[in-house]
PDB file of N, CA, C and O in Angstrom:
ATOM      1  N   MET A  30     211.640 226.696 110.440  1.00  0.00           N
ATOM      2  CA  MET A  30     211.437 225.583 109.530  1.00  0.00           C
ATOM      3  C   MET A  30     210.061 225.741 108.875  1.00  0.00           C
ATOM      4  O   MET A  30     209.129 226.220 109.490  1.00  0.00           O
ATOM      5  N   ALA A  31     210.013 225.333 107.624  1.00  0.00           N
ATOM      6  CA  ALA A  31     208.766 225.400 106.871  1.00  0.00           C
ATOM      7  C   ALA A  31     208.654 224.147 106.006  1.00  0.00           C
ATOM      8  O   ALA A  31     209.649 223.479 105.734  1.00  0.00           O
ATOM      9  N   ILE A  32     207.454 223.851 105.572  1.00  0.00           N
ATOM     10  CA  ILE A  32     207.224 222.733 104.663  1.00  0.00           C
ATOM     11  C   ILE A  32     207.265 223.272 103.238  1.00  0.00           C
ATOM     12  O   ILE A  32     206.580 224.248 102.909  1.00  0.00           O
ATOM     13  N   TYR A  33     208.080 222.631 102.398  1.00  0.00           N
ATOM     14  CA  TYR A  33     208.188 222.998 100.993  1.00  0.00           C
ATOM     15  C   TYR A  33     207.704 221.824 100.149  1.00  0.00           C
ATOM     16  O   TYR A  33     208.016 220.669 100.440  1.00  0.00           O
ATOM     17  N   PHE A  34     206.940 222.142  99.118  1.00  0.00           N
ATOM     18  CA  PHE A  34     206.402 221.146  98.204  1.00  0.00           C
ATOM     19  C   PHE A  34     207.082 221.296  96.854  1.00  0.00           C
ATOM     20  O   PHE A  34     207.238 222.410  96.359  1.00  0.00           O
ATOM     21  N   PHE A  35     207.473 220.162  96.272  1.00  0.00           N
ATOM     22  CA  PHE A  35     208.197 220.140  95.009  1.00  0.00           C
ATOM     23  C   PHE A  35     207.309 219.497  93.947  1.00  0.00           C
ATOM     24  O   PHE A  35     207.411 218.305  93.670  1.00  0.00           O
ATOM     25  N   HIS A  36     206.403 220.305  93.382  1.00  0.00           N
ATOM     26  CA  HIS A  36     205.511 219.812  92.335  1.00  0.00           C
ATOM     27  C   HIS A  36     206.317 219.685  91.048  1.00  0.00           C
ATOM     28  O   HIS A  36     207.175 220.520  90.756  1.00  0.00           O
ATOM     29  N   LEU A  37     206.027 218.644  90.290  1.00  0.00           N
ATOM     30  CA  LEU A  37     206.769 218.390  89.056  1.00  0.00           C
ATOM     31  C   LEU A  37     205.853 218.589  87.862  1.00  0.00           C
ATOM     32  O   LEU A  37     204.789 217.976  87.767  1.00  0.00           O
ATOM     33  N   ARG A  38     206.272 219.468  86.971  1.00  0.00           N
ATOM     34  CA  ARG A  38     205.520 219.726  85.740  1.00  0.00           C
ATOM     35  C   ARG A  38     206.422 219.397  84.557  1.00  0.00           C
ATOM     36  O   ARG A  38     207.593 219.748  84.532  1.00  0.00           O
ATOM     37  N   ASP A  39     205.861 218.675  83.584  1.00  0.00           N
ATOM     38  CA  ASP A  39     206.588 218.353  82.353  1.00  0.00           C
ATOM     39  C   ASP A  39     205.585 218.416  81.209  1.00  0.00           C
ATOM     40  O   ASP A  39     204.834 217.462  80.987  1.00  0.00           O
ATOM     41  N   GLY A  40     205.561 219.555  80.541  1.00  0.00           N
ATOM     42  CA  GLY A  40     204.564 219.761  79.493  1.00  0.00           C
ATOM     43  C   GLY A  40     203.170 219.786  80.102  1.00  0.00           C
ATOM     44  O   GLY A  40     202.897 220.547  81.017  1.00  0.00           O
ATOM     45  N   GLU A  41     202.306 218.897  79.633  1.00  0.00           N
ATOM     46  CA  GLU A  41     200.932 218.826  80.126  1.00  0.00           C
ATOM     47  C   GLU A  41     200.803 217.967  81.388  1.00  0.00           C
ATOM     48  O   GLU A  41     199.761 217.933  82.016  1.00  0.00           O
ATOM     49  N   THR A  42     201.875 217.277  81.767  1.00  0.00           N
ATOM     50  CA  THR A  42     201.851 216.394  82.932  1.00  0.00           C
ATOM     51  C   THR A  42     202.178 217.174  84.196  1.00  0.00           C
ATOM     52  O   THR A  42     203.116 217.972  84.221  1.00  0.00           O
ATOM     53  N   PHE A  43     201.403 216.941  85.258  1.00  0.00           N
ATOM     54  CA  PHE A  43     201.630 217.604  86.540  1.00  0.00           C
ATOM     55  C   PHE A  43     201.532 216.566  87.646  1.00  0.00           C
ATOM     56  O   PHE A  43     200.550 215.854  87.752  1.00  0.00           O
ATOM     57  N   GLU A  44     202.604 216.462  88.447  1.00  0.00           N
ATOM     58  CA  GLU A  44     202.612 215.565  89.599  1.00  0.00           C
ATOM     59  C   GLU A  44     202.691 216.417  90.857  1.00  0.00           C
ATOM     60  O   GLU A  44     203.697 217.094  91.098  1.00  0.00           O
ATOM     61  N   GLU A  45     201.641 216.371  91.646  1.00  0.00           N
ATOM     62  CA  GLU A  45     201.582 217.176  92.860  1.00  0.00           C
ATOM     63  C   GLU A  45     202.310 216.466  94.007  1.00  0.00           C
ATOM     64  O   GLU A  45     202.096 215.275  94.244  1.00  0.00           O
ATOM     65  N   ASP A  46     203.154 217.198  94.691  1.00  0.00           N
ATOM     66  CA  ASP A  46     203.813 216.709  95.899  1.00  0.00           C
ATOM     67  C   ASP A  46     202.860 216.995  97.052  1.00  0.00           C
ATOM     68  O   ASP A  46     202.657 218.140  97.433  1.00  0.00           O
ATOM     69  N   THR A  47     202.259 215.946  97.600  1.00  0.00           N
ATOM     70  CA  THR A  47     201.304 216.128  98.689  1.00  0.00           C
ATOM     71  C   THR A  47     201.932 215.946 100.067  1.00  0.00           C
ATOM     72  O   THR A  47     201.281 216.175 101.074  1.00  0.00           O
ATOM     73  N   VAL A  48     203.218 215.544 100.091  1.00  0.00           N
ATOM     74  CA  VAL A  48     203.889 215.286 101.368  1.00  0.00           C
ATOM     75  C   VAL A  48     204.755 216.466 101.785  1.00  0.00           C
ATOM     76  O   VAL A  48     204.675 216.949 102.901  1.00  0.00           O
ATOM     77  N   GLY A  49     205.596 216.941 100.884  1.00  0.00           N
ATOM     78  CA  GLY A  49     206.486 218.056 101.182  1.00  0.00           C
ATOM     79  C   GLY A  49     207.685 217.629 102.010  1.00  0.00           C
ATOM     80  O   GLY A  49     207.791 216.486 102.449  1.00  0.00           O
ATOM     81  N   VAL A  50     208.576 218.588 102.200  1.00  0.00           N
ATOM     82  CA  VAL A  50     209.801 218.369 102.963  1.00  0.00           C
ATOM     83  C   VAL A  50     209.979 219.555 103.892  1.00  0.00           C
ATOM     84  O   VAL A  50     209.833 220.711 103.477  1.00  0.00           O
ATOM     85  N   GLU A  51     210.300 219.277 105.148  1.00  0.00           N
ATOM     86  CA  GLU A  51     210.547 220.355 106.093  1.00  0.00           C
ATOM     87  C   GLU A  51     211.997 220.818 105.948  1.00  0.00           C
ATOM     88  O   GLU A  51     212.930 220.021 106.095  1.00  0.00           O
ATOM     89  N   LEU A  52     212.158 222.091 105.634  1.00  0.00           N
ATOM     90  CA  LEU A  52     213.489 222.660 105.421  1.00  0.00           C
ATOM     91  C   LEU A  52     213.594 223.993 106.146  1.00  0.00           C
ATOM     92  O   LEU A  52     212.583 224.622 106.483  1.00  0.00           O
ATOM     93  N   GLU A  53     214.827 224.427 106.330  1.00  0.00           N
ATOM     94  CA  GLU A  53     215.082 225.629 107.108  1.00  0.00           C
ATOM     95  C   GLU A  53     214.625 226.916 106.427  1.00  0.00           C
ATOM     96  O   GLU A  53     214.046 227.798 107.065  1.00  0.00           O
ATOM     97  N   ASP A  54     214.905 227.037 105.097  1.00  0.00           N
ATOM     98  CA  ASP A  54     214.577 228.287 104.417  1.00  0.00           C
ATOM     99  C   ASP A  54     214.525 228.069 102.906  1.00  0.00           C
ATOM    100  O   ASP A  54     214.713 226.951 102.424  1.00  0.00           O
ATOM    101  N   VAL A  55     214.266 229.143 102.171  1.00  0.00           N
ATOM    102  CA  VAL A  55     214.144 229.069 100.716  1.00  0.00           C
ATOM    103  C   VAL A  55     215.452 228.621 100.075  1.00  0.00           C
ATOM    104  O   VAL A  55     215.442 227.852  99.100  1.00  0.00           O
ATOM    105  N   ASP A  56     216.577 229.061 100.605  1.00  0.00           N
ATOM    106  CA  ASP A  56     217.865 228.631 100.049  1.00  0.00           C
ATOM    107  C   ASP A  56     218.034 227.119 100.186  1.00  0.00           C
ATOM    108  O   ASP A  56     218.540 226.465  99.279  1.00  0.00           O
ATOM    109  N   SER A  57     217.621 226.572 101.295  1.00  0.00           N
ATOM    110  CA  SER A  57     217.677 225.123 101.489  1.00  0.00           C
ATOM    111  C   SER A  57     216.745 224.416 100.511  1.00  0.00           C
ATOM    112  O   SER A  57     217.076 223.349  99.985  1.00  0.00           O
ATOM    113  N   ALA A  58     215.586 225.003 100.262  1.00  0.00           N
ATOM    114  CA  ALA A  58     214.636 224.426  99.297  1.00  0.00           C
ATOM    115  C   ALA A  58     215.225 224.450  97.891  1.00  0.00           C
ATOM    116  O   ALA A  58     215.088 223.482  97.134  1.00  0.00           O
ATOM    117  N   ARG A  59     215.904 225.522  97.541  1.00  0.00           N
ATOM    118  CA  ARG A  59     216.532 225.615  96.222  1.00  0.00           C
ATOM    119  C   ARG A  59     217.629 224.555  96.075  1.00  0.00           C
ATOM    120  O   ARG A  59     217.723 223.870  95.060  1.00  0.00           O
ATOM    121  N   THR A  60     218.443 224.385  97.103  1.00  0.00           N
ATOM    122  CA  THR A  60     219.493 223.363  97.080  1.00  0.00           C
ATOM    123  C   THR A  60     218.873 221.973  96.954  1.00  0.00           C
ATOM    124  O   THR A  60     219.343 221.146  96.158  1.00  0.00           O
ATOM    125  N   GLU A  61     217.824 221.704  97.700  1.00  0.00           N
ATOM    126  CA  GLU A  61     217.134 220.410  97.639  1.00  0.00           C
ATOM    127  C   GLU A  61     216.571 220.164  96.240  1.00  0.00           C
ATOM    128  O   GLU A  61     216.664 219.056  95.699  1.00  0.00           O
ATOM    129  N   ALA A  62     215.998 221.200  95.632  1.00  0.00           N
ATOM    130  CA  ALA A  62     215.442 221.069  94.280  1.00  0.00           C
ATOM    131  C   ALA A  62     216.533 220.753  93.266  1.00  0.00           C
ATOM    132  O   ALA A  62     216.349 219.900  92.387  1.00  0.00           O
ATOM    133  N   ILE A  63     217.670 221.411  93.380  1.00  0.00           N
ATOM    134  CA  ILE A  63     218.779 221.181  92.447  1.00  0.00           C
ATOM    135  C   ILE A  63     219.303 219.752  92.581  1.00  0.00           C
ATOM    136  O   ILE A  63     219.508 219.060  91.583  1.00  0.00           O
ATOM    137  N   VAL A  64     219.497 219.300  93.808  1.00  0.00           N
ATOM    138  CA  VAL A  64     219.996 217.938  94.038  1.00  0.00           C
ATOM    139  C   VAL A  64     219.013 216.909  93.484  1.00  0.00           C
ATOM    140  O   VAL A  64     219.400 215.971  92.779  1.00  0.00           O
ATOM    141  N   ALA A  65     217.728 217.089  93.770  1.00  0.00           N
ATOM    142  CA  ALA A  65     216.710 216.149  93.287  1.00  0.00           C
ATOM    143  C   ALA A  65     216.628 216.155  91.768  1.00  0.00           C
ATOM    144  O   ALA A  65     216.527 215.094  91.139  1.00  0.00           O
ATOM    145  N   ALA A  66     216.682 217.333  91.164  1.00  0.00           N
ATOM    146  CA  ALA A  66     216.615 217.441  89.701  1.00  0.00           C
ATOM    147  C   ALA A  66     217.802 216.747  89.052  1.00  0.00           C
ATOM    148  O   ALA A  66     217.645 216.023  88.058  1.00  0.00           O
ATOM    149  N   ARG A  67     218.988 216.939  89.613  1.00  0.00           N
ATOM    150  CA  ARG A  67     220.183 216.283  89.062  1.00  0.00           C
ATOM    151  C   ARG A  67     220.067 214.768  89.161  1.00  0.00           C
ATOM    152  O   ARG A  67     220.434 214.046  88.236  1.00  0.00           O
ATOM    153  N   GLU A  68     219.547 214.269  90.277  1.00  0.00           N
ATOM    154  CA  GLU A  68     219.361 212.822  90.438  1.00  0.00           C
ATOM    155  C   GLU A  68     218.363 212.285  89.412  1.00  0.00           C
ATOM    156  O   GLU A  68     218.575 211.231  88.820  1.00  0.00           O
ATOM    157  N   MET A  69     217.280 213.020  89.220  1.00  0.00           N
ATOM    158  CA  MET A  69     216.257 212.593  88.262  1.00  0.00           C
ATOM    159  C   MET A  69     216.807 212.611  86.839  1.00  0.00           C
ATOM    160  O   MET A  69     216.546 211.690  86.056  1.00  0.00           O
ATOM    161  N   LEU A  70     217.562 213.648  86.489  1.00  0.00           N
ATOM    162  CA  LEU A  70     218.162 213.727  85.163  1.00  0.00           C
ATOM    163  C   LEU A  70     219.153 212.589  84.940  1.00  0.00           C
ATOM    164  O   LEU A  70     219.173 211.969  83.879  1.00  0.00           O
ATOM    165  N   ALA A  71     219.972 212.312  85.952  1.00  0.00           N
ATOM    166  CA  ALA A  71     220.960 211.229  85.841  1.00  0.00           C
ATOM    167  C   ALA A  71     220.264 209.897  85.597  1.00  0.00           C
ATOM    168  O   ALA A  71     220.721 209.091  84.772  1.00  0.00           O
ATOM    169  N   GLU A  72     219.164 209.667  86.283  1.00  0.00           N
ATOM    170  CA  GLU A  72     218.419 208.417  86.085  1.00  0.00           C
ATOM    171  C   GLU A  72     217.864 208.325  84.669  1.00  0.00           C
ATOM    172  O   GLU A  72     217.968 207.276  84.031  1.00  0.00           O
ATOM    173  N   GLN A  73     217.305 209.417  84.179  1.00  0.00           N
ATOM    174  CA  GLN A  73     216.766 209.427  82.812  1.00  0.00           C
ATOM    175  C   GLN A  73     217.865 209.158  81.789  1.00  0.00           C
ATOM    176  O   GLN A  73     217.687 208.399  80.845  1.00  0.00           O
ATOM    177  N   ILE A  74     219.015 209.782  81.975  1.00  0.00           N
ATOM    178  CA  ILE A  74     220.134 209.599  81.054  1.00  0.00           C
ATOM    179  C   ILE A  74     220.632 208.155  81.107  1.00  0.00           C
ATOM    180  O   ILE A  74     220.881 207.535  80.075  1.00  0.00           O
ATOM    181  N   THR A  75     220.771 207.608  82.322  1.00  0.00           N
ATOM    182  CA  THR A  75     221.227 206.227  82.494  1.00  0.00           C
ATOM    183  C   THR A  75     220.293 205.242  81.803  1.00  0.00           C
ATOM    184  O   THR A  75     220.744 204.274  81.180  1.00  0.00           O
ATOM    185  N   LEU A  76     218.997 205.506  81.883  1.00  0.00           N
ATOM    186  CA  LEU A  76     218.007 204.624  81.261  1.00  0.00           C
ATOM    187  C   LEU A  76     217.873 204.863  79.763  1.00  0.00           C
ATOM    188  O   LEU A  76     217.191 204.101  79.075  1.00  0.00           O
ATOM    189  N   GLY A  77     218.490 205.919  79.270  1.00  0.00           N
ATOM    190  CA  GLY A  77     218.355 206.261  77.860  1.00  0.00           C
ATOM    191  C   GLY A  77     216.976 206.794  77.523  1.00  0.00           C
ATOM    192  O   GLY A  77     216.552 206.770  76.373  1.00  0.00           O
ATOM    193  N   ALA A  78     216.291 207.295  78.536  1.00  0.00           N
ATOM    194  CA  ALA A  78     214.938 207.820  78.355  1.00  0.00           C
ATOM    195  C   ALA A  78     215.003 209.288  77.946  1.00  0.00           C
ATOM    196  O   ALA A  78     215.960 209.993  78.272  1.00  0.00           O
ATOM    197  N   PRO A  79     213.990 209.755  77.240  1.00  0.00           N
ATOM    198  CA  PRO A  79     213.963 211.179  76.876  1.00  0.00           C
ATOM    199  C   PRO A  79     213.843 212.041  78.131  1.00  0.00           C
ATOM    200  O   PRO A  79     213.178 211.656  79.097  1.00  0.00           O
ATOM    201  N   ILE A  80     214.503 213.181  78.088  1.00  0.00           N
ATOM    202  CA  ILE A  80     214.507 214.060  79.257  1.00  0.00           C
ATOM    203  C   ILE A  80     213.246 214.918  79.323  1.00  0.00           C
ATOM    204  O   ILE A  80     212.733 215.193  80.382  1.00  0.00           O
ATOM    205  N   GLY A  81     212.737 215.325  78.203  1.00  0.00           N
ATOM    206  CA  GLY A  81     211.559 216.194  78.217  1.00  0.00           C
ATOM    207  C   GLY A  81     211.944 217.587  78.676  1.00  0.00           C
ATOM    208  O   GLY A  81     213.076 218.043  78.479  1.00  0.00           O
ATOM    209  N   ASN A  82     211.025 218.263  79.351  1.00  0.00           N
ATOM    210  CA  ASN A  82     211.292 219.608  79.855  1.00  0.00           C
ATOM    211  C   ASN A  82     210.721 219.758  81.265  1.00  0.00           C
ATOM    212  O   ASN A  82     209.835 220.575  81.508  1.00  0.00           O
ATOM    213  N   PRO A  83     211.225 218.956  82.212  1.00  0.00           N
ATOM    214  CA  PRO A  83     210.669 219.003  83.564  1.00  0.00           C
ATOM    215  C   PRO A  83     211.020 220.289  84.300  1.00  0.00           C
ATOM    216  O   PRO A  83     212.080 220.873  84.110  1.00  0.00           O
ATOM    217  N   ILE A  84     210.088 220.684  85.153  1.00  0.00           N
ATOM    218  CA  ILE A  84     210.227 221.886  85.970  1.00  0.00           C
ATOM    219  C   ILE A  84     209.696 221.573  87.362  1.00  0.00           C
ATOM    220  O   ILE A  84     208.611 220.993  87.495  1.00  0.00           O
ATOM    221  N   PHE A  85     210.438 221.939  88.399  1.00  0.00           N
ATOM    222  CA  PHE A  85     209.899 221.911  89.752  1.00  0.00           C
ATOM    223  C   PHE A  85     209.214 223.236  90.005  1.00  0.00           C
ATOM    224  O   PHE A  85     209.791 224.297  89.745  1.00  0.00           O
ATOM    225  N   GLU A  86     208.001 223.187  90.499  1.00  0.00           N
ATOM    226  CA  GLU A  86     207.311 224.364  91.001  1.00  0.00           C
ATOM    227  C   GLU A  86     207.337 224.216  92.515  1.00  0.00           C
ATOM    228  O   GLU A  86     206.654 223.353  93.074  1.00  0.00           O
ATOM    229  N   VAL A  87     208.168 225.005  93.165  1.00  0.00           N
ATOM    230  CA  VAL A  87     208.366 224.859  94.600  1.00  0.00           C
ATOM    231  C   VAL A  87     207.464 225.834  95.345  1.00  0.00           C
ATOM    232  O   VAL A  87     207.446 227.032  95.054  1.00  0.00           O
ATOM    233  N   CYS A  88     206.708 225.274  96.291  1.00  0.00           N
ATOM    234  CA  CYS A  88     205.745 226.054  97.069  1.00  0.00           C
ATOM    235  C   CYS A  88     206.034 225.907  98.551  1.00  0.00           C
ATOM    236  O   CYS A  88     206.532 224.877  98.995  1.00  0.00           O
ATOM    237  N   GLU A  89     205.685 226.941  99.317  1.00  0.00           N
ATOM    238  CA  GLU A  89     205.713 226.823 100.768  1.00  0.00           C
ATOM    239  C   GLU A  89     204.381 226.243 101.203  1.00  0.00           C
ATOM    240  O   GLU A  89     203.523 225.930 100.374  1.00  0.00           O
ATOM    241  N   GLY A  90     204.180 226.119 102.476  1.00  0.00           N
ATOM    242  CA  GLY A  90     202.986 225.494 103.020  1.00  0.00           C
ATOM    243  C   GLY A  90     201.664 226.034 102.496  1.00  0.00           C
ATOM    244  O   GLY A  90     200.674 225.326 102.459  1.00  0.00           O
ATOM    245  N   ASP A  91     201.637 227.284 102.068  1.00  0.00           N
ATOM    246  CA  ASP A  91     200.389 227.881 101.585  1.00  0.00           C
ATOM    247  C   ASP A  91     200.128 227.572 100.111  1.00  0.00           C
ATOM    248  O   ASP A  91     199.172 228.045  99.534  1.00  0.00           O
ATOM    249  N   HIS A  92     200.995 226.788  99.508  1.00  0.00           N
ATOM    250  CA  HIS A  92     200.871 226.332  98.116  1.00  0.00           C
ATOM    251  C   HIS A  92     201.013 227.439  97.077  1.00  0.00           C
ATOM    252  O   HIS A  92     200.589 227.293  95.948  1.00  0.00           O
ATOM    253  N   VAL A  93     201.611 228.547  97.467  1.00  0.00           N
ATOM    254  CA  VAL A  93     201.941 229.605  96.510  1.00  0.00           C
ATOM    255  C   VAL A  93     203.336 229.310  95.974  1.00  0.00           C
ATOM    256  O   VAL A  93     204.267 229.091  96.747  1.00  0.00           O
ATOM    257  N   VAL A  94     203.484 229.312  94.647  1.00  0.00           N
ATOM    258  CA  VAL A  94     204.779 229.025  94.040  1.00  0.00           C
ATOM    259  C   VAL A  94     205.760 230.132  94.419  1.00  0.00           C
ATOM    260  O   VAL A  94     205.503 231.314  94.175  1.00  0.00           O
ATOM    261  N   ILE A  95     206.890 229.725  95.031  1.00  0.00           N
ATOM    262  CA  ILE A  95     207.893 230.722  95.412  1.00  0.00           C
ATOM    263  C   ILE A  95     209.050 230.767  94.424  1.00  0.00           C
ATOM    264  O   ILE A  95     209.722 231.776  94.315  1.00  0.00           O
ATOM    265  N   PHE A  96     209.283 229.644  93.710  1.00  0.00           N
ATOM    266  CA  PHE A  96     210.225 229.657  92.599  1.00  0.00           C
ATOM    267  C   PHE A  96     210.020 228.425  91.738  1.00  0.00           C
ATOM    268  O   PHE A  96     209.418 227.451  92.175  1.00  0.00           O
ATOM    269  N   LYS A  97     210.498 228.530  90.506  1.00  0.00           N
ATOM    270  CA  LYS A  97     210.471 227.400  89.577  1.00  0.00           C
ATOM    271  C   LYS A  97     211.906 227.047  89.233  1.00  0.00           C
ATOM    272  O   LYS A  97     212.747 227.929  89.100  1.00  0.00           O
ATOM    273  N   LEU A  98     212.156 225.752  89.101  1.00  0.00           N
ATOM    274  CA  LEU A  98     213.479 225.287  88.720  1.00  0.00           C
ATOM    275  C   LEU A  98     213.344 224.465  87.444  1.00  0.00           C
ATOM    276  O   LEU A  98     212.757 223.391  87.450  1.00  0.00           O
ATOM    277  N   VAL A  99     213.870 225.012  86.350  1.00  0.00           N
ATOM    278  CA  VAL A  99     213.860 224.323  85.061  1.00  0.00           C
ATOM    279  C   VAL A  99     215.067 223.394  85.046  1.00  0.00           C
ATOM    280  O   VAL A  99     216.206 223.844  85.196  1.00  0.00           O
ATOM    281  N   PHE A 100     214.827 222.096  84.892  1.00  0.00           N
ATOM    282  CA  PHE A 100     215.898 221.120  84.980  1.00  0.00           C
ATOM    283  C   PHE A 100     217.020 221.415  83.991  1.00  0.00           C
ATOM    284  O   PHE A 100     218.186 221.295  84.309  1.00  0.00           O
ATOM    285  N   ARG A 101     216.679 221.807  82.784  1.00  0.00           N
ATOM    286  CA  ARG A 101     217.698 222.065  81.771  1.00  0.00           C
ATOM    287  C   ARG A 101     218.653 223.187  82.181  1.00  0.00           C
ATOM    288  O   ARG A 101     219.803 223.217  81.742  1.00  0.00           O
ATOM    289  N   ASP A 102     218.198 224.088  83.036  1.00  0.00           N
ATOM    290  CA  ASP A 102     219.040 225.198  83.478  1.00  0.00           C
ATOM    291  C   ASP A 102     220.169 224.756  84.405  1.00  0.00           C
ATOM    292  O   ASP A 102     221.138 225.478  84.584  1.00  0.00           O
ATOM    293  N   ILE A 103     220.038 223.578  85.007  1.00  0.00           N
ATOM    294  CA  ILE A 103     221.068 223.125  85.945  1.00  0.00           C
ATOM    295  C   ILE A 103     222.022 222.104  85.330  1.00  0.00           C
ATOM    296  O   ILE A 103     222.930 221.641  86.006  1.00  0.00           O
ATOM    297  N   LEU A 104     221.838 221.765  84.079  1.00  0.00           N
ATOM    298  CA  LEU A 104     222.700 220.770  83.450  1.00  0.00           C
ATOM    299  C   LEU A 104     224.159 221.188  83.444  1.00  0.00           C
ATOM    300  O   LEU A 104     225.061 220.367  83.556  1.00  0.00           O
ATOM    301  N   HIS A 105     224.428 222.459  83.306  1.00  0.00           N
ATOM    302  CA  HIS A 105     225.809 222.939  83.166  1.00  0.00           C
ATOM    303  C   HIS A 105     226.245 223.792  84.349  1.00  0.00           C
ATOM    304  O   HIS A 105     227.232 224.482  84.256  1.00  0.00           O
ATOM    305  N   SER A 106     225.487 223.730  85.439  1.00  0.00           N
ATOM    306  CA  SER A 106     225.872 224.575  86.601  1.00  0.00           C
ATOM    307  C   SER A 106     226.472 223.734  87.706  1.00  0.00           C
ATOM    308  O   SER A 106     226.448 222.559  87.710  1.00  0.00           O
TER     309      SER A 106
END
């Protein structure tokens, strides 16, 4: 198990995840990121708010980015 951080970047805006989530592996972190991104997109759409171009920068405990998830890439997957 490792701690994964899901930092959110949208243009010039950056929200740091200071808590993180304990997950089994990188595949679990990717699944968690996809689920969270879909929930966030659904909320934005429901509210009629602009989607922007949000990206999760996912890091392990050492805060090195291990992958990025562009929300728009999961809209049709």
